[in-house]
């Protein structure tokens, strides 16, 4: 966790001269996230979606917009940019773990995500995005719960196209 200390201002409470945190964290009676908790959704990337996302990410690879170039590639057709499905997965985790629809007000910060690409995501197919909470532990200094989450992006055609792991900080708001 030390790598984050200098990179995310305000994430770590500052200590006073006696070494006590200026904002003492008290563990809430109920954790805002639980081991085994899952969230999933289905998204669909059209040819236009893939081209627009690649353009927005400054990804000029013709495999994401040029059907003729993609036809001559090892994939034979347009594929999504490698950042497209991971972005959707990160967005799903941010939306779900910062929700308040169950009466718990939350704040969520993504601390780390890793992705392993297993197969391409092609245009005009449904992509099943999912996360499962693997571990949760209280972190007093951060004033919230650290959760390790495991995710996938899968399609009927390719099977598991992407494996993901993340570390998130979820705080309960007063």
mmCIF file of C-alpha atoms in Angstrom:
data_model
loop_
_atom_site.group_PDB
_atom_site.id
_atom_site.type_symbol
_atom_site.label_atom_id
_atom_site.label_comp_id
_atom_site.label_asym_id
_atom_site.label_seq_id
_atom_site.Cartn_x
_atom_site.Cartn_y
_atom_site.Cartn_z
ATOM 1 C CA UNK A 1 0.000 0.000 0.000
ATOM 2 C CA UNK A 2 2.919 2.408 0.400
ATOM 3 C CA UNK A 3 2.996 2.999 -3.362
ATOM 4 C CA UNK A 4 -0.347 4.797 -3.123
ATOM 5 C CA UNK A 5 0.662 7.163 -0.321
ATOM 6 C CA UNK A 6 2.291 9.748 -2.544
ATOM 7 C CA UNK A 7 0.031 9.185 -5.543
ATOM 8 C CA UNK A 8 -3.455 9.759 -4.133
ATOM 9 C CA UNK A 9 -3.668 12.945 -2.061
ATOM 10 C CA UNK A 10 -6.136 12.702 0.798
ATOM 11 C CA UNK A 11 -6.357 8.921 0.701
ATOM 12 C CA UNK A 12 -4.155 8.462 3.762
ATOM 13 C CA UNK A 13 -5.027 10.557 6.828
ATOM 14 C CA UNK A 14 -2.121 12.687 8.007
ATOM 15 C CA UNK A 15 -0.624 11.895 11.403
ATOM 16 C CA UNK A 16 -0.096 14.570 14.032
ATOM 17 C CA UNK A 17 3.151 14.926 16.008
ATOM 18 C CA UNK A 18 2.118 12.167 18.428
ATOM 19 C CA UNK A 19 1.565 9.822 15.488
ATOM 20 C CA UNK A 20 -2.223 9.718 15.779
ATOM 21 C CA UNK A 21 -4.276 10.031 12.628
ATOM 22 C CA UNK A 22 -6.060 13.348 12.365
ATOM 23 C CA UNK A 23 -9.248 11.541 11.299
ATOM 24 C CA UNK A 24 -9.608 8.428 13.465
ATOM 25 C CA UNK A 25 -11.488 5.695 11.680
ATOM 26 C CA UNK A 26 -14.045 3.617 13.521
ATOM 27 C CA UNK A 27 -15.026 0.336 11.957
ATOM 28 C CA UNK A 28 -18.741 0.400 11.101
ATOM 29 C CA UNK A 29 -21.004 -2.257 12.602
ATOM 30 C CA UNK A 30 -21.806 -3.560 9.116
ATOM 31 C CA UNK A 31 -19.251 -3.752 6.310
ATOM 32 C CA UNK A 32 -20.400 -2.042 3.105
ATOM 33 C CA UNK A 33 -19.121 -5.006 1.059
ATOM 34 C CA UNK A 34 -19.202 -8.777 1.704
ATOM 35 C CA UNK A 35 -17.202 -11.812 0.616
ATOM 36 C CA UNK A 36 -19.099 -13.668 -2.095
ATOM 37 C CA UNK A 37 -21.060 -10.608 -3.180
ATOM 38 C CA UNK A 38 -21.471 -10.445 -6.962
ATOM 39 C CA UNK A 39 -22.519 -7.970 -9.591
ATOM 40 C CA UNK A 40 -22.948 -8.524 -13.298
ATOM 41 C CA UNK A 41 -24.340 -6.867 -16.374
ATOM 42 C CA UNK A 42 -24.454 -7.446 -20.108
ATOM 43 C CA UNK A 43 -23.189 -4.908 -22.616
ATOM 44 C CA UNK A 44 -23.138 -4.929 -26.408
ATOM 45 C CA UNK A 45 -20.405 -3.341 -28.556
ATOM 46 C CA UNK A 46 -21.534 -2.442 -32.092
ATOM 47 C CA UNK A 47 -19.009 -1.654 -34.832
ATOM 48 C CA UNK A 48 -19.734 2.026 -34.237
ATOM 49 C CA UNK A 49 -19.253 1.633 -30.459
ATOM 50 C CA UNK A 50 -15.882 -0.054 -30.952
ATOM 51 C CA UNK A 51 -14.670 2.617 -33.384
ATOM 52 C CA UNK A 52 -15.902 5.472 -31.179
ATOM 53 C CA UNK A 53 -14.324 4.033 -28.020
ATOM 54 C CA UNK A 54 -10.993 3.449 -29.776
ATOM 55 C CA UNK A 55 -11.062 7.013 -31.111
ATOM 56 C CA UNK A 56 -11.851 8.427 -27.652
ATOM 57 C CA UNK A 57 -8.881 6.476 -26.234
ATOM 58 C CA UNK A 58 -6.569 7.676 -29.024
ATOM 59 C CA UNK A 59 -6.205 4.056 -30.161
ATOM 60 C CA UNK A 60 -5.595 4.337 -33.905
ATOM 61 C CA UNK A 61 -5.186 0.601 -34.504
ATOM 62 C CA UNK A 62 -7.107 -0.175 -37.728
ATOM 63 C CA UNK A 63 -8.350 -3.450 -36.201
ATOM 64 C CA UNK A 64 -10.886 -1.337 -34.292
ATOM 65 C CA UNK A 65 -12.373 0.605 -37.209
ATOM 66 C CA UNK A 66 -11.262 -0.672 -40.616
ATOM 67 C CA UNK A 67 -13.224 -3.766 -41.697
ATOM 68 C CA UNK A 68 -10.906 -4.377 -44.682
ATOM 69 C CA UNK A 69 -7.722 -4.248 -42.585
ATOM 70 C CA UNK A 70 -9.341 -6.367 -39.870
ATOM 71 C CA UNK A 71 -10.446 -8.956 -42.468
ATOM 72 C CA UNK A 72 -6.772 -9.567 -43.298
ATOM 73 C CA UNK A 73 -5.747 -9.890 -39.637
ATOM 74 C CA UNK A 74 -5.527 -13.089 -37.620
ATOM 75 C CA UNK A 75 -9.000 -12.243 -36.227
ATOM 76 C CA UNK A 76 -10.701 -11.809 -39.603
ATOM 77 C CA UNK A 77 -12.928 -8.976 -38.432
ATOM 78 C CA UNK A 78 -13.076 -5.853 -36.267
ATOM 79 C CA UNK A 79 -12.219 -6.389 -32.594
ATOM 80 C CA UNK A 80 -12.674 -4.155 -29.561
ATOM 81 C CA UNK A 81 -9.716 -2.183 -28.242
ATOM 82 C CA UNK A 82 -7.936 -3.855 -25.326
ATOM 83 C CA UNK A 83 -9.086 -0.998 -23.082
ATOM 84 C CA UNK A 84 -12.801 -1.274 -23.951
ATOM 85 C CA UNK A 85 -13.962 -4.251 -21.832
ATOM 86 C CA UNK A 86 -11.652 -3.366 -18.904
ATOM 87 C CA UNK A 87 -13.101 0.155 -18.840
ATOM 88 C CA UNK A 88 -16.605 -1.270 -18.694
ATOM 89 C CA UNK A 89 -15.574 -3.622 -15.871
ATOM 90 C CA UNK A 90 -14.007 -0.785 -13.871
ATOM 91 C CA UNK A 91 -17.108 1.312 -14.425
ATOM 92 C CA UNK A 92 -19.291 -1.556 -13.203
ATOM 93 C CA UNK A 93 -17.227 -1.889 -10.016
ATOM 94 C CA UNK A 94 -17.282 1.868 -9.397
ATOM 95 C CA UNK A 95 -21.045 2.081 -9.891
ATOM 96 C CA UNK A 96 -21.902 -0.986 -7.843
ATOM 97 C CA UNK A 97 -19.574 -0.463 -4.889
ATOM 98 C CA UNK A 98 -20.545 3.219 -4.533
ATOM 99 C CA UNK A 99 -24.293 2.513 -4.634
ATOM 100 C CA UNK A 100 -26.741 3.440 -1.880
ATOM 101 C CA UNK A 101 -29.852 1.520 -3.010
ATOM 102 C CA UNK A 102 -29.648 -0.786 0.024
ATOM 103 C CA UNK A 103 -29.651 2.078 2.549
ATOM 104 C CA UNK A 104 -25.866 2.189 2.993
ATOM 105 C CA UNK A 105 -24.160 5.336 1.750
ATOM 106 C CA UNK A 106 -20.769 4.357 0.279
ATOM 107 C CA UNK A 107 -17.659 5.910 -1.149
ATOM 108 C CA UNK A 108 -15.524 3.690 -3.394
ATOM 109 C CA UNK A 109 -12.025 4.195 -4.771
ATOM 110 C CA UNK A 110 -10.339 1.763 -7.127
ATOM 111 C CA UNK A 111 -6.760 1.249 -5.923
ATOM 112 C CA UNK A 112 -5.491 -1.354 -8.369
ATOM 113 C CA UNK A 113 -6.769 -3.362 -11.326
ATOM 114 C CA UNK A 114 -5.014 -6.069 -13.360
ATOM 115 C CA UNK A 115 -6.289 -7.611 -16.576
ATOM 116 C CA UNK A 116 -5.341 -10.718 -18.518
ATOM 117 C CA UNK A 117 -6.608 -10.974 -22.084
ATOM 118 C CA UNK A 118 -7.640 -14.471 -23.173
ATOM 119 C CA UNK A 119 -9.628 -13.944 -26.377
ATOM 120 C CA UNK A 120 -10.813 -11.070 -28.582
ATOM 121 C CA UNK A 121 -14.126 -9.304 -28.179
ATOM 122 C CA UNK A 122 -15.809 -8.970 -31.549
ATOM 123 C CA UNK A 123 -18.405 -6.452 -32.661
ATOM 124 C CA UNK A 124 -22.110 -7.111 -32.348
ATOM 125 C CA UNK A 125 -22.007 -9.686 -29.574
ATOM 126 C CA UNK A 126 -23.150 -9.538 -25.982
ATOM 127 C CA UNK A 127 -20.431 -9.298 -23.342
ATOM 128 C CA UNK A 128 -21.224 -10.563 -19.846
ATOM 129 C CA UNK A 129 -19.302 -8.494 -17.274
ATOM 130 C CA UNK A 130 -19.078 -9.741 -13.710
ATOM 131 C CA UNK A 131 -17.283 -9.169 -10.410
ATOM 132 C CA UNK A 132 -17.157 -11.313 -7.270
ATOM 133 C CA UNK A 133 -15.774 -10.167 -3.913
ATOM 134 C CA UNK A 134 -12.989 -12.572 -2.880
ATOM 135 C CA UNK A 135 -11.802 -10.995 0.385
ATOM 136 C CA UNK A 136 -12.703 -8.069 2.624
ATOM 137 C CA UNK A 137 -10.710 -6.627 5.492
ATOM 138 C CA UNK A 138 -11.033 -3.524 7.625
ATOM 139 C CA UNK A 139 -8.183 -1.044 7.203
ATOM 140 C CA UNK A 140 -8.186 1.471 10.073
ATOM 141 C CA UNK A 141 -5.608 3.813 8.554
ATOM 142 C CA UNK A 142 -7.578 4.104 5.322
ATOM 143 C CA UNK A 143 -10.841 4.286 7.245
ATOM 144 C CA UNK A 144 -12.592 1.692 5.131
ATOM 145 C CA UNK A 145 -12.750 -1.849 3.898
ATOM 146 C CA UNK A 146 -10.233 -3.174 1.391
ATOM 147 C CA UNK A 147 -11.844 -5.666 -0.938
ATOM 148 C CA UNK A 148 -10.152 -7.947 -3.430
ATOM 149 C CA UNK A 149 -12.474 -8.486 -6.377
ATOM 150 C CA UNK A 150 -12.251 -10.972 -9.243
ATOM 151 C CA UNK A 151 -13.927 -10.357 -12.556
ATOM 152 C CA UNK A 152 -14.490 -11.618 -16.060
ATOM 153 C CA UNK A 153 -15.731 -10.448 -19.417
ATOM 154 C CA UNK A 154 -17.188 -13.325 -21.432
ATOM 155 C CA UNK A 155 -18.952 -13.825 -24.735
ATOM 156 C CA UNK A 156 -20.827 -16.774 -26.212
ATOM 157 C CA UNK A 157 -18.393 -16.885 -29.111
ATOM 158 C CA UNK A 158 -15.064 -16.474 -27.287
ATOM 159 C CA UNK A 159 -15.900 -17.743 -23.813
ATOM 160 C CA UNK A 160 -13.848 -15.950 -21.173
ATOM 161 C CA UNK A 161 -12.221 -13.086 -23.057
ATOM 162 C CA UNK A 162 -10.815 -11.263 -20.037
ATOM 163 C CA UNK A 163 -9.873 -12.108 -16.464
ATOM 164 C CA UNK A 164 -9.634 -9.229 -13.986
ATOM 165 C CA UNK A 165 -8.544 -8.644 -10.424
ATOM 166 C CA UNK A 166 -8.938 -5.480 -8.430
ATOM 167 C CA UNK A 167 -8.316 -3.918 -5.063
ATOM 168 C CA UNK A 168 -10.912 -1.399 -3.994
ATOM 169 C CA UNK A 169 -11.447 0.726 -0.906
ATOM 170 C CA UNK A 170 -15.075 0.998 0.194
ATOM 171 C CA UNK A 171 -16.000 3.430 2.970
ATOM 172 C CA UNK A 172 -19.318 3.834 4.712
ATOM 173 C CA UNK A 173 -20.447 7.469 4.745
ATOM 174 C CA UNK A 174 -22.197 8.990 7.730
#
